[in-house]
XYZ file of N, CA and C in Angstrom:
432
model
N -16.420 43.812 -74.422
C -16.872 45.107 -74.025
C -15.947 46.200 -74.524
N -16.417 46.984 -74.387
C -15.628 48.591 -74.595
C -14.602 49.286 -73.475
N -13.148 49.438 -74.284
C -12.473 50.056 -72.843
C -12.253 51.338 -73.759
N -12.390 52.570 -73.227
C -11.737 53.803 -73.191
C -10.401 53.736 -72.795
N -9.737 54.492 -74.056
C -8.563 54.907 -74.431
C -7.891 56.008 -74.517
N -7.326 57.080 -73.036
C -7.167 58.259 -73.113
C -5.230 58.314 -73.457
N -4.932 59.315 -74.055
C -3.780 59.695 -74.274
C -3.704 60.373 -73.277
N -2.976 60.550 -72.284
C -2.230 61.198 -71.427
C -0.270 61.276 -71.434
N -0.161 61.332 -72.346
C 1.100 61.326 -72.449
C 1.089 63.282 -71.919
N 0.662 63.943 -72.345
C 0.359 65.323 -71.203
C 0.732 65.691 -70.226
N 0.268 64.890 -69.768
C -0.145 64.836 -67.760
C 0.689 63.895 -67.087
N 1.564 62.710 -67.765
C 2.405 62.054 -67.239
C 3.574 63.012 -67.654
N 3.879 63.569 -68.639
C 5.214 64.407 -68.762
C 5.508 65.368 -67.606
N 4.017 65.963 -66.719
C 4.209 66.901 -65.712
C 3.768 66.470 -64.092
N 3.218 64.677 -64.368
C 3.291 64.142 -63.074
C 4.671 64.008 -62.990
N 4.868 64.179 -61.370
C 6.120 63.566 -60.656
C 5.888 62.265 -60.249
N 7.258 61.421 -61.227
C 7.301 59.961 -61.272
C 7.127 59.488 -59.520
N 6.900 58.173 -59.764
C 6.955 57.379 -58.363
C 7.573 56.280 -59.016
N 8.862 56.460 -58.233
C 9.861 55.398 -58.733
C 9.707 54.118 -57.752
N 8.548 53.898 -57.422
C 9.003 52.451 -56.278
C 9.313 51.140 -57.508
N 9.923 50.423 -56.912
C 10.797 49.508 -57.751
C 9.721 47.998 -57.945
N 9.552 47.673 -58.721
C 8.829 46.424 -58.918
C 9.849 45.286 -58.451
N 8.969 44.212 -57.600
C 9.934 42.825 -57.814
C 10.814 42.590 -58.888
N 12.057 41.944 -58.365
C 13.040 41.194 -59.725
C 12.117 39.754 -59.798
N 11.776 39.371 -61.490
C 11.543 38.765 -61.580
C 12.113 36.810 -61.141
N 13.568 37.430 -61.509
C 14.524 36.248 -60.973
C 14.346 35.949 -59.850
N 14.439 36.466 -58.901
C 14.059 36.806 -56.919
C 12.746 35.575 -56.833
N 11.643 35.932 -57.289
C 10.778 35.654 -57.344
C 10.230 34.166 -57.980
N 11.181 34.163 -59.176
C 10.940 32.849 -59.766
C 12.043 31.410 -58.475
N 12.766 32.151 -58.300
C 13.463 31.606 -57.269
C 13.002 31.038 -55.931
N 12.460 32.043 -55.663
C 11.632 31.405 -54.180
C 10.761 30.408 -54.553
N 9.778 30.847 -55.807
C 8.418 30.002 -56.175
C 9.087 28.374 -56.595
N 10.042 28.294 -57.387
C 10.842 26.793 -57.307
C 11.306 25.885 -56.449
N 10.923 24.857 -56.523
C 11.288 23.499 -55.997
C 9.962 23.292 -54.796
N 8.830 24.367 -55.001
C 7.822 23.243 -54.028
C 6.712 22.985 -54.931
N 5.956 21.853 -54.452
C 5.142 21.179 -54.861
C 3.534 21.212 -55.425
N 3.478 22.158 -55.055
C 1.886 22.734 -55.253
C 2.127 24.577 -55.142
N 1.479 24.780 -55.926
C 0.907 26.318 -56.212
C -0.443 26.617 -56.985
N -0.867 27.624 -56.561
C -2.410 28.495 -57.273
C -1.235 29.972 -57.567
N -1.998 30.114 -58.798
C -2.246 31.191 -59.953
C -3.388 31.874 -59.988
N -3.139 33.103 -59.603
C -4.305 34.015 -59.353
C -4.577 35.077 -60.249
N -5.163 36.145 -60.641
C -5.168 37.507 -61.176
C -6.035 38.154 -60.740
N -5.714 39.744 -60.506
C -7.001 40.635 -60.182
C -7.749 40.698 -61.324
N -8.858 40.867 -60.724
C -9.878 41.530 -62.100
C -9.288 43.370 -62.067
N -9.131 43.274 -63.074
C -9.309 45.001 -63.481
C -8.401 45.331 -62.678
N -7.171 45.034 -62.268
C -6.235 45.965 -61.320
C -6.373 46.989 -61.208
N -5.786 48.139 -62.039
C -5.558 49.257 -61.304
C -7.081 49.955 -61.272
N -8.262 49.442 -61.995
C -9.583 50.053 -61.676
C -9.973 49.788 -60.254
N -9.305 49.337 -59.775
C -9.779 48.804 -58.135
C -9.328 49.931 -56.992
N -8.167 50.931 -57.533
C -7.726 51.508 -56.710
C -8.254 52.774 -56.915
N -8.885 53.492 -56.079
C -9.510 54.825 -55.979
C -8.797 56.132 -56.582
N -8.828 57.145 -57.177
C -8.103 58.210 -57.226
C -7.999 59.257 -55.969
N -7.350 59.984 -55.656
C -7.264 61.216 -54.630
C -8.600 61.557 -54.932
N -9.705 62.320 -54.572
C -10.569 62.861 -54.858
C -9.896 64.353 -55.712
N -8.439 64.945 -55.427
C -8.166 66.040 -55.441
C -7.957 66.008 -56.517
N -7.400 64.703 -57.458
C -6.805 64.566 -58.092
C -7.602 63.804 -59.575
N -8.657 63.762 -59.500
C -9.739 63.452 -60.325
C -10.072 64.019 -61.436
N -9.974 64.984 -61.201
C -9.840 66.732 -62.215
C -9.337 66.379 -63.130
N -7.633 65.761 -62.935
C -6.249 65.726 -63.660
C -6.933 64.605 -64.882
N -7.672 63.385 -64.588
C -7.774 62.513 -65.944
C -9.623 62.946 -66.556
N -9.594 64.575 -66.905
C -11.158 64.888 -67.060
C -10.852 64.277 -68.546
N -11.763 63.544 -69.267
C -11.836 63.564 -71.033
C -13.562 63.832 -71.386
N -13.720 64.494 -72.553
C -14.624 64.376 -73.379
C -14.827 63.660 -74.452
N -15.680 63.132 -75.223
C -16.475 62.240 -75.888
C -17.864 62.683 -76.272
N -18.209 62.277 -77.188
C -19.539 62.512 -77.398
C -20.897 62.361 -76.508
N -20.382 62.077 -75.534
C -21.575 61.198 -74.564
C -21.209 62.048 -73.308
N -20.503 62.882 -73.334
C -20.074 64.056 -72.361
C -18.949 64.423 -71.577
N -18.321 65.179 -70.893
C -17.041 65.162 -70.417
C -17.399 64.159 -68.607
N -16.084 63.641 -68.353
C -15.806 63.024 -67.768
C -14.719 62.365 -66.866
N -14.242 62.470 -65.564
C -13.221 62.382 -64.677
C -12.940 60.899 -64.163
N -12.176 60.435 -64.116
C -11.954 58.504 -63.845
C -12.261 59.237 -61.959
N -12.749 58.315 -61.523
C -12.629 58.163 -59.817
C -11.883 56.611 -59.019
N -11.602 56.198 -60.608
C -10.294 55.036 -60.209
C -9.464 55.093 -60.870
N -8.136 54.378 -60.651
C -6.909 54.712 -62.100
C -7.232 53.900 -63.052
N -7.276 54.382 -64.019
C -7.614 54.159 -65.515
C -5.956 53.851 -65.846
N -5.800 52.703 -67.139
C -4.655 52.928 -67.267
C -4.123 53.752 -68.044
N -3.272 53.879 -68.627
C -2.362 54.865 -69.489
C -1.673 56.313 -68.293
N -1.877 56.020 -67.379
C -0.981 57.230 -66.432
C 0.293 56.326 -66.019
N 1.364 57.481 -65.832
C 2.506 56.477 -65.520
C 3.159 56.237 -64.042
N 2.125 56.242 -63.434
C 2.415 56.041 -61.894
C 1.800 54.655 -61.070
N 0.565 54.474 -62.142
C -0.215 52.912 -61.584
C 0.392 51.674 -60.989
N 1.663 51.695 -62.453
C 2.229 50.224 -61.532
C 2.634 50.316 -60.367
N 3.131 51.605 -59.686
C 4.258 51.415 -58.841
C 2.771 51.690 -57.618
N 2.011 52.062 -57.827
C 1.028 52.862 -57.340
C 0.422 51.357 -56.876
N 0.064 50.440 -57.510
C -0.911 48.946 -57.340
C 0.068 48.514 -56.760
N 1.515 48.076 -57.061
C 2.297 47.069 -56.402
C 2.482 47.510 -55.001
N 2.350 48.971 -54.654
C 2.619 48.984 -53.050
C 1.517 48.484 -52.629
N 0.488 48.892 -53.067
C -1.082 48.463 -52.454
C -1.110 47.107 -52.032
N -0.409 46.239 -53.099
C -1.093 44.915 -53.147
C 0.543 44.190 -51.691
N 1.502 44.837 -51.882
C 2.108 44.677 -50.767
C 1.857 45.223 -49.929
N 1.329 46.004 -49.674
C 0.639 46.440 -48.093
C -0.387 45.218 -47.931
N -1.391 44.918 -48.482
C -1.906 44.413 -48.500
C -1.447 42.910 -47.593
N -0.533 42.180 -48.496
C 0.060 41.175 -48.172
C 1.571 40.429 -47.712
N 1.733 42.078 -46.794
C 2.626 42.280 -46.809
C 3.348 40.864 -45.562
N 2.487 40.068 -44.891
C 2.833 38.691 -43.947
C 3.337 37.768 -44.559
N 2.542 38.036 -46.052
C 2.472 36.578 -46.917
C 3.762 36.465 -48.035
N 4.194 37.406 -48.597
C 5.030 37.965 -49.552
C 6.243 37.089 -48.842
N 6.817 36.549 -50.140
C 8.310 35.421 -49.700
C 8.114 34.492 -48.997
N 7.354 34.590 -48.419
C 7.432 33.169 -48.010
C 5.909 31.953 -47.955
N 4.981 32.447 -48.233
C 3.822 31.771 -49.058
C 3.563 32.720 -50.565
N 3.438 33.114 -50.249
C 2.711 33.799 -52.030
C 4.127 35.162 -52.930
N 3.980 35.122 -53.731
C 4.537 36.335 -54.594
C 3.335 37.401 -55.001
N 3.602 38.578 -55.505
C 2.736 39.308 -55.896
C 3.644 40.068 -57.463
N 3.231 40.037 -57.980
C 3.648 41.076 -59.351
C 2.701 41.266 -60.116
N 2.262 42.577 -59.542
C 1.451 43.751 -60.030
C -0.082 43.007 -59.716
N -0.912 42.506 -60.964
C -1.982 41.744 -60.436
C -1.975 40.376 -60.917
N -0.945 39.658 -60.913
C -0.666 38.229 -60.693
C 0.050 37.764 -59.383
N -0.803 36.774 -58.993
C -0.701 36.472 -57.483
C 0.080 34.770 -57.571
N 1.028 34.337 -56.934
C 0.907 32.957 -56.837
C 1.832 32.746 -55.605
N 0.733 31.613 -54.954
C 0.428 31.134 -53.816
C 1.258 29.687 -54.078
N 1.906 29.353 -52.662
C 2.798 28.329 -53.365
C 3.318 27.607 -51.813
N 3.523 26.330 -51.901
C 3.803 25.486 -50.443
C 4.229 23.817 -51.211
N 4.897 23.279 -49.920
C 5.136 21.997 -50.074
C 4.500 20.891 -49.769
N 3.217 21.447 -48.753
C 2.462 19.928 -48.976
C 1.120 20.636 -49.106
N 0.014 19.741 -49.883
C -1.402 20.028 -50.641
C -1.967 20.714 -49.312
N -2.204 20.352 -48.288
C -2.776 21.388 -47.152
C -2.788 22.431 -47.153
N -0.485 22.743 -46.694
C -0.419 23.932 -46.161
C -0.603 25.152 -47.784
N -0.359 24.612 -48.775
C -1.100 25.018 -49.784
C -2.473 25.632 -49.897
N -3.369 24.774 -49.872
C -4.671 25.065 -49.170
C -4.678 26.523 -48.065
N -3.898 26.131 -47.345
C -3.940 27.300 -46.122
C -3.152 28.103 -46.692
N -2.584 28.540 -47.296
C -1.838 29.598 -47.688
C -2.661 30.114 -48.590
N -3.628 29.923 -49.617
C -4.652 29.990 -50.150
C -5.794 30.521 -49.676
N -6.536 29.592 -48.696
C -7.340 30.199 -47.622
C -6.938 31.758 -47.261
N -5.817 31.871 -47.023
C -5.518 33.135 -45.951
C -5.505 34.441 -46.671
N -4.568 34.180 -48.280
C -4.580 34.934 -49.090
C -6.303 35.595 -49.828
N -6.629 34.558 -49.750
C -8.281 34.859 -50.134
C -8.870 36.081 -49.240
N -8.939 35.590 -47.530
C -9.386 36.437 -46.630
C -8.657 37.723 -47.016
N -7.438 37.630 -47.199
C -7.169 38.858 -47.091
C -7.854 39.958 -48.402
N -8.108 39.287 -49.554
C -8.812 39.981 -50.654
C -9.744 40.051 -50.202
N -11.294 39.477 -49.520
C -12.310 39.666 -48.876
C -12.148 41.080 -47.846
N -11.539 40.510 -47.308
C -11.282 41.486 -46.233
C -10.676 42.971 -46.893
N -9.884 43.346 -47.898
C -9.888 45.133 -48.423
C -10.410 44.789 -49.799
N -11.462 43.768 -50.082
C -12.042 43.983 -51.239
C -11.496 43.940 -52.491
N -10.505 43.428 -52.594
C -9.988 42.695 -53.989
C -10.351 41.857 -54.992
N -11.147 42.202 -55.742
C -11.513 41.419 -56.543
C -10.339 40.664 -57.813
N -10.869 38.822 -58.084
C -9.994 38.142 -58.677
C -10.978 37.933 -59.941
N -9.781 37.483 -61.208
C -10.578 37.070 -62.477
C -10.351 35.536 -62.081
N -11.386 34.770 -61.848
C -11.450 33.384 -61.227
C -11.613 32.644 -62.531
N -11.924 33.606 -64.158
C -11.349 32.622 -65.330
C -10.364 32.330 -65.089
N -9.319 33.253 -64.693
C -7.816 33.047 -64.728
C -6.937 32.213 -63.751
N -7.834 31.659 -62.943
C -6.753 30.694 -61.600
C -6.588 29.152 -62.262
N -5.182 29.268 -61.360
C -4.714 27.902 -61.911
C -4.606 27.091 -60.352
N -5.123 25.770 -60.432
C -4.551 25.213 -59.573
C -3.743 24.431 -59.596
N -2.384 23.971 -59.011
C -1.828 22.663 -59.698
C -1.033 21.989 -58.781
């Protein structure tokens, strides 16, 4: 399919950054080692999932031949998304984080020591995407 490609290098020079800090990857690879079973997840379309301000809609207007036009979700190329999705997706899961699942950005992995509580850590993480509507690319899961 077709993705639109806006330059905003513009409008990020005169947004005010949001410095929230992404996971250390090390941190993370750390916890996820030495148990026995894990699932590999991904959002579909991350940051298209997250709504814009309504106020703030204006700010990504582009034209094209097919007419002018405002994103009403974050599109990428602005430079606030990552930090903008990773709180989301830790609010989100914020029970589960360290000690069943990791989150970085829209890769999810779910992780335990025996095939059950696996399962259930799985289970729960799911509800919780059901439940604020998270959609997953289910090409992309791994089970193992």
């Amino acid at each position: 399919g077709w993705r639109v490609c806006i330059d905003y290098r513009k409008l990020n020079e005169a947004t005010q950054k949001d410095h929230f800090s992404l996971p250390f990857m090390d941190q993370m690879l750390e916890r996820l080692a030495g148990n026995e079973y894990y699932c590999f997840l991904d959002g579909f379309s991350g940051y298209f999932q997250i709504l814009i301000d309504p106020k703030d809609q204006e700010k990504t207007t582009f034209t094209c031949p097919y007419g002018t036009f405002a994103y009403k979700r974050m599109p990428f190329g602005l430079c606030n998304p990552p930090g903008t999705f990773q709180r989301c997706m830790m609010a989100i899961f914020h029970d589960m984080i360290e000690r069943t699942m990791e989150v970085f950005m829209d890769d999810f992995s779910v992780f335990e020591n025996s095939f059950s509580a696996c399962l259930t850590n799985l289970e729960n993480m799911l509800k919780w995407c059901e439940d604020t509507k998270l959609a997953l690319n289910w090409e992309k899961v791994t089970l193992w």
